[in-house]
CSV table of C-alpha atoms in Angstrom, one decimal:
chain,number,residue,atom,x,y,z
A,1,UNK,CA,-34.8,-12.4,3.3
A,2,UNK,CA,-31.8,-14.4,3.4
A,3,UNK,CA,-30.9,-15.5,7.1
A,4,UNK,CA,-27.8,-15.5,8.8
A,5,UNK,CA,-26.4,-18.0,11.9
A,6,UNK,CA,-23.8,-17.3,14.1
A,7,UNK,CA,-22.9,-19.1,17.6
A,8,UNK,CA,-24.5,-16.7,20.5
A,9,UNK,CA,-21.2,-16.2,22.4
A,10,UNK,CA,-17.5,-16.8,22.2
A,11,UNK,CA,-14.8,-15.9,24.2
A,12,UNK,CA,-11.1,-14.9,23.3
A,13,UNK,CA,-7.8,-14.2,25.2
A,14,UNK,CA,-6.4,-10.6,24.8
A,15,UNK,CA,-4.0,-10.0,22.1
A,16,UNK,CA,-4.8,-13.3,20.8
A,17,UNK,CA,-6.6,-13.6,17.0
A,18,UNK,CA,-10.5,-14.1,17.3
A,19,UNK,CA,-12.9,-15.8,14.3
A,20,UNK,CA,-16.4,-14.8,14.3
A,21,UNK,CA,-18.6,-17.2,11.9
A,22,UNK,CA,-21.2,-16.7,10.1
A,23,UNK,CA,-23.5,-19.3,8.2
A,24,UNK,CA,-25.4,-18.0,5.5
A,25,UNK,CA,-26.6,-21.4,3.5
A,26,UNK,CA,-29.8,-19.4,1.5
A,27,UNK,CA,-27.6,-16.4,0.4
A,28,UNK,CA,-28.6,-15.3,-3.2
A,29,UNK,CA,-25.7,-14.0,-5.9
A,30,UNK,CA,-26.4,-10.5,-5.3
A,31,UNK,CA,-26.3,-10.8,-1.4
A,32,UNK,CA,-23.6,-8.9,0.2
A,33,UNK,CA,-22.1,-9.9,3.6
A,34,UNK,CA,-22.1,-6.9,5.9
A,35,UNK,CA,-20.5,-7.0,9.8
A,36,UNK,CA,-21.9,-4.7,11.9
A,37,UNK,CA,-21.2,-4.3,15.9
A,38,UNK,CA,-22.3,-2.8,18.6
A,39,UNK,CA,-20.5,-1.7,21.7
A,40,UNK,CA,-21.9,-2.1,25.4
A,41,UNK,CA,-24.4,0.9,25.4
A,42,UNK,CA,-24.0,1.9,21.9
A,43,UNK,CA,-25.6,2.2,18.3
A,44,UNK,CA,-23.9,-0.6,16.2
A,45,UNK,CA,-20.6,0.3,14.4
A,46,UNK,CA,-20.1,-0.8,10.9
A,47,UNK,CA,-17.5,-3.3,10.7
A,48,UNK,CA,-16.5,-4.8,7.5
A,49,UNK,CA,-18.4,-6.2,4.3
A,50,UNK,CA,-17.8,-8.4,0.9
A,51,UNK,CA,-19.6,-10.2,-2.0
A,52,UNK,CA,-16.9,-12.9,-3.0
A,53,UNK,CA,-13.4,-12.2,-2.4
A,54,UNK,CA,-11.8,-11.8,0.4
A,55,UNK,CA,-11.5,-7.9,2.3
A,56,UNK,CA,-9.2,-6.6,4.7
A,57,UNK,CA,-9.7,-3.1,6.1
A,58,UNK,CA,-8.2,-1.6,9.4
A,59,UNK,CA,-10.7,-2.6,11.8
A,60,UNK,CA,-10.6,-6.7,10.6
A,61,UNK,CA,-10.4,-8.9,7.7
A,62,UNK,CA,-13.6,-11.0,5.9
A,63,UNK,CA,-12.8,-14.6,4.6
A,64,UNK,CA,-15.6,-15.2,2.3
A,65,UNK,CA,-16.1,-19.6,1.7
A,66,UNK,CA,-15.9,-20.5,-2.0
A,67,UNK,CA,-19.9,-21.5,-2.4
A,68,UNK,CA,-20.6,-18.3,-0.2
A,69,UNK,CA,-22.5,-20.3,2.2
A,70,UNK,CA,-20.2,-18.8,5.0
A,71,UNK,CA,-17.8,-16.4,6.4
A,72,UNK,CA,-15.7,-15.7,9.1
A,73,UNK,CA,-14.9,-12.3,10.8
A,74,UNK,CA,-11.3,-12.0,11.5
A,75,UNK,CA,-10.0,-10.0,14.3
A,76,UNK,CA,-6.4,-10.3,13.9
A,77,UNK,CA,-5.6,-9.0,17.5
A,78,UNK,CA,-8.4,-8.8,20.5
A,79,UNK,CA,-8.0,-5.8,22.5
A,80,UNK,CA,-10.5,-5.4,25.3
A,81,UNK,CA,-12.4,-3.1,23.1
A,82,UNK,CA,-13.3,-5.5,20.9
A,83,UNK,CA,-16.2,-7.0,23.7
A,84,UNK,CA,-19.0,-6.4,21.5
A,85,UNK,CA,-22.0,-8.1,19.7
A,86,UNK,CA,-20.9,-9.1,16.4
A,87,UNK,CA,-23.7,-9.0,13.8
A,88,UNK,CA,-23.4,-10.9,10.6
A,89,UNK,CA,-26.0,-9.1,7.9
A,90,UNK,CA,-27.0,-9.9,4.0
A,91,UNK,CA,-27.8,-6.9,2.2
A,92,UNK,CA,-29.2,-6.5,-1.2
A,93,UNK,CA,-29.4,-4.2,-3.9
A,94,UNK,CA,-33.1,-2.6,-3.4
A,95,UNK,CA,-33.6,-4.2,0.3
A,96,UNK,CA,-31.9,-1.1,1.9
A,97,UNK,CA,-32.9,-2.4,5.7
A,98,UNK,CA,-30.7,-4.3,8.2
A,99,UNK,CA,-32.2,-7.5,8.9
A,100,UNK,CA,-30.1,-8.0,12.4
A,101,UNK,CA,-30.4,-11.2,14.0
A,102,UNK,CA,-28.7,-11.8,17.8
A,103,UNK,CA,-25.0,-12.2,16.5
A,104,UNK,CA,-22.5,-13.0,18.7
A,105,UNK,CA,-21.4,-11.9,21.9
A,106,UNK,CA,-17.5,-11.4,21.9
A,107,UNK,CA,-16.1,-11.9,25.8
A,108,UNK,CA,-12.5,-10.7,25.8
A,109,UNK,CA,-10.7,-12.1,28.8
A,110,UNK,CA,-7.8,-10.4,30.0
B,1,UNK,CA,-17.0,14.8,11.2
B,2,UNK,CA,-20.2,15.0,13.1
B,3,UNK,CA,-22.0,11.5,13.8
B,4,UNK,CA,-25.6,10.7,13.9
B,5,UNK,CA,-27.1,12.1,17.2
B,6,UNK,CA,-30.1,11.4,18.7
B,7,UNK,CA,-32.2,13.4,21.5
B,8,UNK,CA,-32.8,13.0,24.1
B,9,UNK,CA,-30.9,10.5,25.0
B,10,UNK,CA,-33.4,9.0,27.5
B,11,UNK,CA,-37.1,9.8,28.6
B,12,UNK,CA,-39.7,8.4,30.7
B,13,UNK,CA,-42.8,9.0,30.3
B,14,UNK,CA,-46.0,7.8,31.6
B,15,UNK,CA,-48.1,5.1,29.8
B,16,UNK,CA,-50.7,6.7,27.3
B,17,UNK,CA,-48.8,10.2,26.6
B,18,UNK,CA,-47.0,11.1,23.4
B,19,UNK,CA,-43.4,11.1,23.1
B,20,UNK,CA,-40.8,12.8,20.0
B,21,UNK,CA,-37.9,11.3,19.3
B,22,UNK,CA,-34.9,13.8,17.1
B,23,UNK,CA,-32.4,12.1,15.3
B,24,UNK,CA,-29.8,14.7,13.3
B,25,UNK,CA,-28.2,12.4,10.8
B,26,UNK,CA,-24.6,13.0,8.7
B,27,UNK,CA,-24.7,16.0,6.9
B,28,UNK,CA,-25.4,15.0,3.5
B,29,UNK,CA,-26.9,11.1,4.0
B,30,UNK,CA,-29.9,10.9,2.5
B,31,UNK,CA,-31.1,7.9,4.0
B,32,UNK,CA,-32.2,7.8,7.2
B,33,UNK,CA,-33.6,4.5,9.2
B,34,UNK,CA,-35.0,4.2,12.6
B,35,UNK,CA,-34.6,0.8,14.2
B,36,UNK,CA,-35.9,-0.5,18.0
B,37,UNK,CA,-33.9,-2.5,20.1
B,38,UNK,CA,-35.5,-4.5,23.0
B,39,UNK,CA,-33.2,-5.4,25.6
B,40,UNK,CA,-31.4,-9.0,24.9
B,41,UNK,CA,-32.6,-8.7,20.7
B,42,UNK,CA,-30.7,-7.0,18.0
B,43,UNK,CA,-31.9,-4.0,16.3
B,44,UNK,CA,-35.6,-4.3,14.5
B,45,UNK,CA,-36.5,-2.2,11.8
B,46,UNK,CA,-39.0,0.5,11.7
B,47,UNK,CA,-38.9,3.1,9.2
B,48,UNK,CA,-36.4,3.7,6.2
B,49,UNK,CA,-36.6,7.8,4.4
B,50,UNK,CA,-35.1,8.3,1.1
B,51,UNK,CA,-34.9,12.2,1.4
B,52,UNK,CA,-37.9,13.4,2.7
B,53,UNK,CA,-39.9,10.6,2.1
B,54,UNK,CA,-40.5,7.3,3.5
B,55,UNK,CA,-39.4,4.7,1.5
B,56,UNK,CA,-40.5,1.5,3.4
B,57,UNK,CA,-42.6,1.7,6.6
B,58,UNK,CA,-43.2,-2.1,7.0
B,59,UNK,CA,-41.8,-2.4,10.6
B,60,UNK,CA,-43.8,0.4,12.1
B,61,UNK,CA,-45.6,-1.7,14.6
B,62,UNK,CA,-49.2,0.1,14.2
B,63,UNK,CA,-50.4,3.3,13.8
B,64,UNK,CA,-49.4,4.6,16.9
B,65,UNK,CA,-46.0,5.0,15.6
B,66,UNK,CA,-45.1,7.9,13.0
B,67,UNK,CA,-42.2,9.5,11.5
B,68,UNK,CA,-41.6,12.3,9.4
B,69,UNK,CA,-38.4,14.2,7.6
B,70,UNK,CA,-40.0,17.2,6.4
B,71,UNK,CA,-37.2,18.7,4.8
B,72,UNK,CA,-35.0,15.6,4.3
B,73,UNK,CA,-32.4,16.4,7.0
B,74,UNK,CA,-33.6,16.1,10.5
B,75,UNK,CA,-36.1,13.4,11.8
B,76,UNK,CA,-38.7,12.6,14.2
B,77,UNK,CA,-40.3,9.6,15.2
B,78,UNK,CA,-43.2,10.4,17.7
B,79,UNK,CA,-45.2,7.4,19.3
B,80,UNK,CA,-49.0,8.5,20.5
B,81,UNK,CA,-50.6,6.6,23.7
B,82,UNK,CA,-47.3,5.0,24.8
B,83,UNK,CA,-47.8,1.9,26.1
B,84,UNK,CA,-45.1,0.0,28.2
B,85,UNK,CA,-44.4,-2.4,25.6
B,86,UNK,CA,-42.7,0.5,23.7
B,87,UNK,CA,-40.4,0.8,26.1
B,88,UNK,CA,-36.9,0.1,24.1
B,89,UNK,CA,-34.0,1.8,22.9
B,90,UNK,CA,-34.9,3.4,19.6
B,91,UNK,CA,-31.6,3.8,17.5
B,92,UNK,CA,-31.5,6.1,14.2
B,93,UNK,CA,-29.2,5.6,11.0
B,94,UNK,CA,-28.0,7.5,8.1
B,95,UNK,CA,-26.4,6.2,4.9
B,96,UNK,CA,-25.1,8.1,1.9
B,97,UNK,CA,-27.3,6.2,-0.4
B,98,UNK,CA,-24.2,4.2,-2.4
B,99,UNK,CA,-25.1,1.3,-4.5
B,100,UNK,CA,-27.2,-1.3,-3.3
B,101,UNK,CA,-26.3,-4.0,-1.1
B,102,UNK,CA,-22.8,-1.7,-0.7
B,103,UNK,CA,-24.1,1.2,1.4
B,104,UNK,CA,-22.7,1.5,5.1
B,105,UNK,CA,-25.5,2.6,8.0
B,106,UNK,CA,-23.9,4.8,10.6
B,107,UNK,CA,-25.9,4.6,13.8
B,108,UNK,CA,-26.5,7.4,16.6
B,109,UNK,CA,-26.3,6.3,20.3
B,110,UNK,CA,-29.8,5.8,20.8
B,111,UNK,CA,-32.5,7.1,22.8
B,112,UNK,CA,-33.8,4.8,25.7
B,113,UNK,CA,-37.2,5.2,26.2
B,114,UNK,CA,-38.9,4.1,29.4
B,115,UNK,CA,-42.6,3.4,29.4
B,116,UNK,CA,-43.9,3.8,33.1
């Protein structure tokens, strides 16, 4: 399976714009980028996900690189509930199972 | 809609008995997944159904775990001779089964087991 790299913490000021990133260098054409994360004492959340172009939805928005080697999670707008573990997954057509790794731990500072 | 839910939500038990866990997935998902989560790690894999069978048991960790979805709604994951090593939060998932590489897993809370 493809692996995934992300910094293991990062903090952000509230109401500020936070970027989550995600190195994927061995992603195949068919790989797509999922986001999962998961809340202080809960089951992960699904966040976001994308093959090539760029995705926005109401939660955040995915900037996908060109050569797909990398991404970036965009929260446009921390609010304390955003302190999670972010989790950057590839996912692949007949590879049903999240491969998680031990994403990133968002610190949202008041 | 309903969630995923999982019961109980925690349970200790004593090293060598046999433990159930339920998860009740999303009405109409029918994929189910059972994952562990060690404390510190992300979510490992254990078991993936595709109605009411399973699909890919690679991560079940030997044969003292087990899982069946006998009628491809409701499922149980029972560990025999717990030992404290099991002792994790065990988290279920159901997904709707959309094209590969698209579908979305919605996770329950989680059941914390505690091996003593």
């Amino acid at each position: 399976d493809a692996k995934t790299t992300q910094p293991n913490s990062m903090e952000s000021n509230e109401e500020e714009p936070v970027h989550l990133p995600c190195n994927h260098s061995t992603i195949s054409g068919t790989d797509y980028i999922h986001w999962y994360r998961q809340l202080p004492s809960q089951g992960p959340e699904y966040v976001i996900h994308g093959l090539t172009s760029n995705v926005n939805n109401r939660m955040a928005s995915l900037a996908i690189a060109e050569d797909r080697k990398s991404s970036t999670l965009i929260l446009h707008r921390a609010t304390l509930r955003d302190a999670a573990v972010y989790y950057c997954i590839l996912c692949n057509f007949g590879n049903e199972k999240l491969t998680f790794g031990t994403g990133t731990r968002l610190t949202i500072i008041p | 809609g309903a969630g995923v839910s999982q019961t109980p939500s925690n349970k200790v038990t004593e090293k060598g008995k046999y433990v159930e866990l339920r998860c009740d997935p999303i009405s109409g998902h029918t994929a189910l997944y059972w994952y562990r989560q060690s404390l510190g790690q992300g979510p490992e894999f254990l078991i993936y159904f595709q109605g009411t069978g399973a699909a890919d048991d690679s991560g079940l960790p030997n044969d003292r775990f087990f899982a069946v979805r006998p009628e491809g709604s409701v499922s149980t994951l029972k560990i025999q001779r717990t030992e404290r090593g099991d002792s994790a939060v065990y988290l279920c998932a159901s997904s709707p089964q959309l094209a590969g590489g698209t579908d979305t897993q919605y996770f329950g809370p989680g059941t914390r087991l505690t091996v003593l």
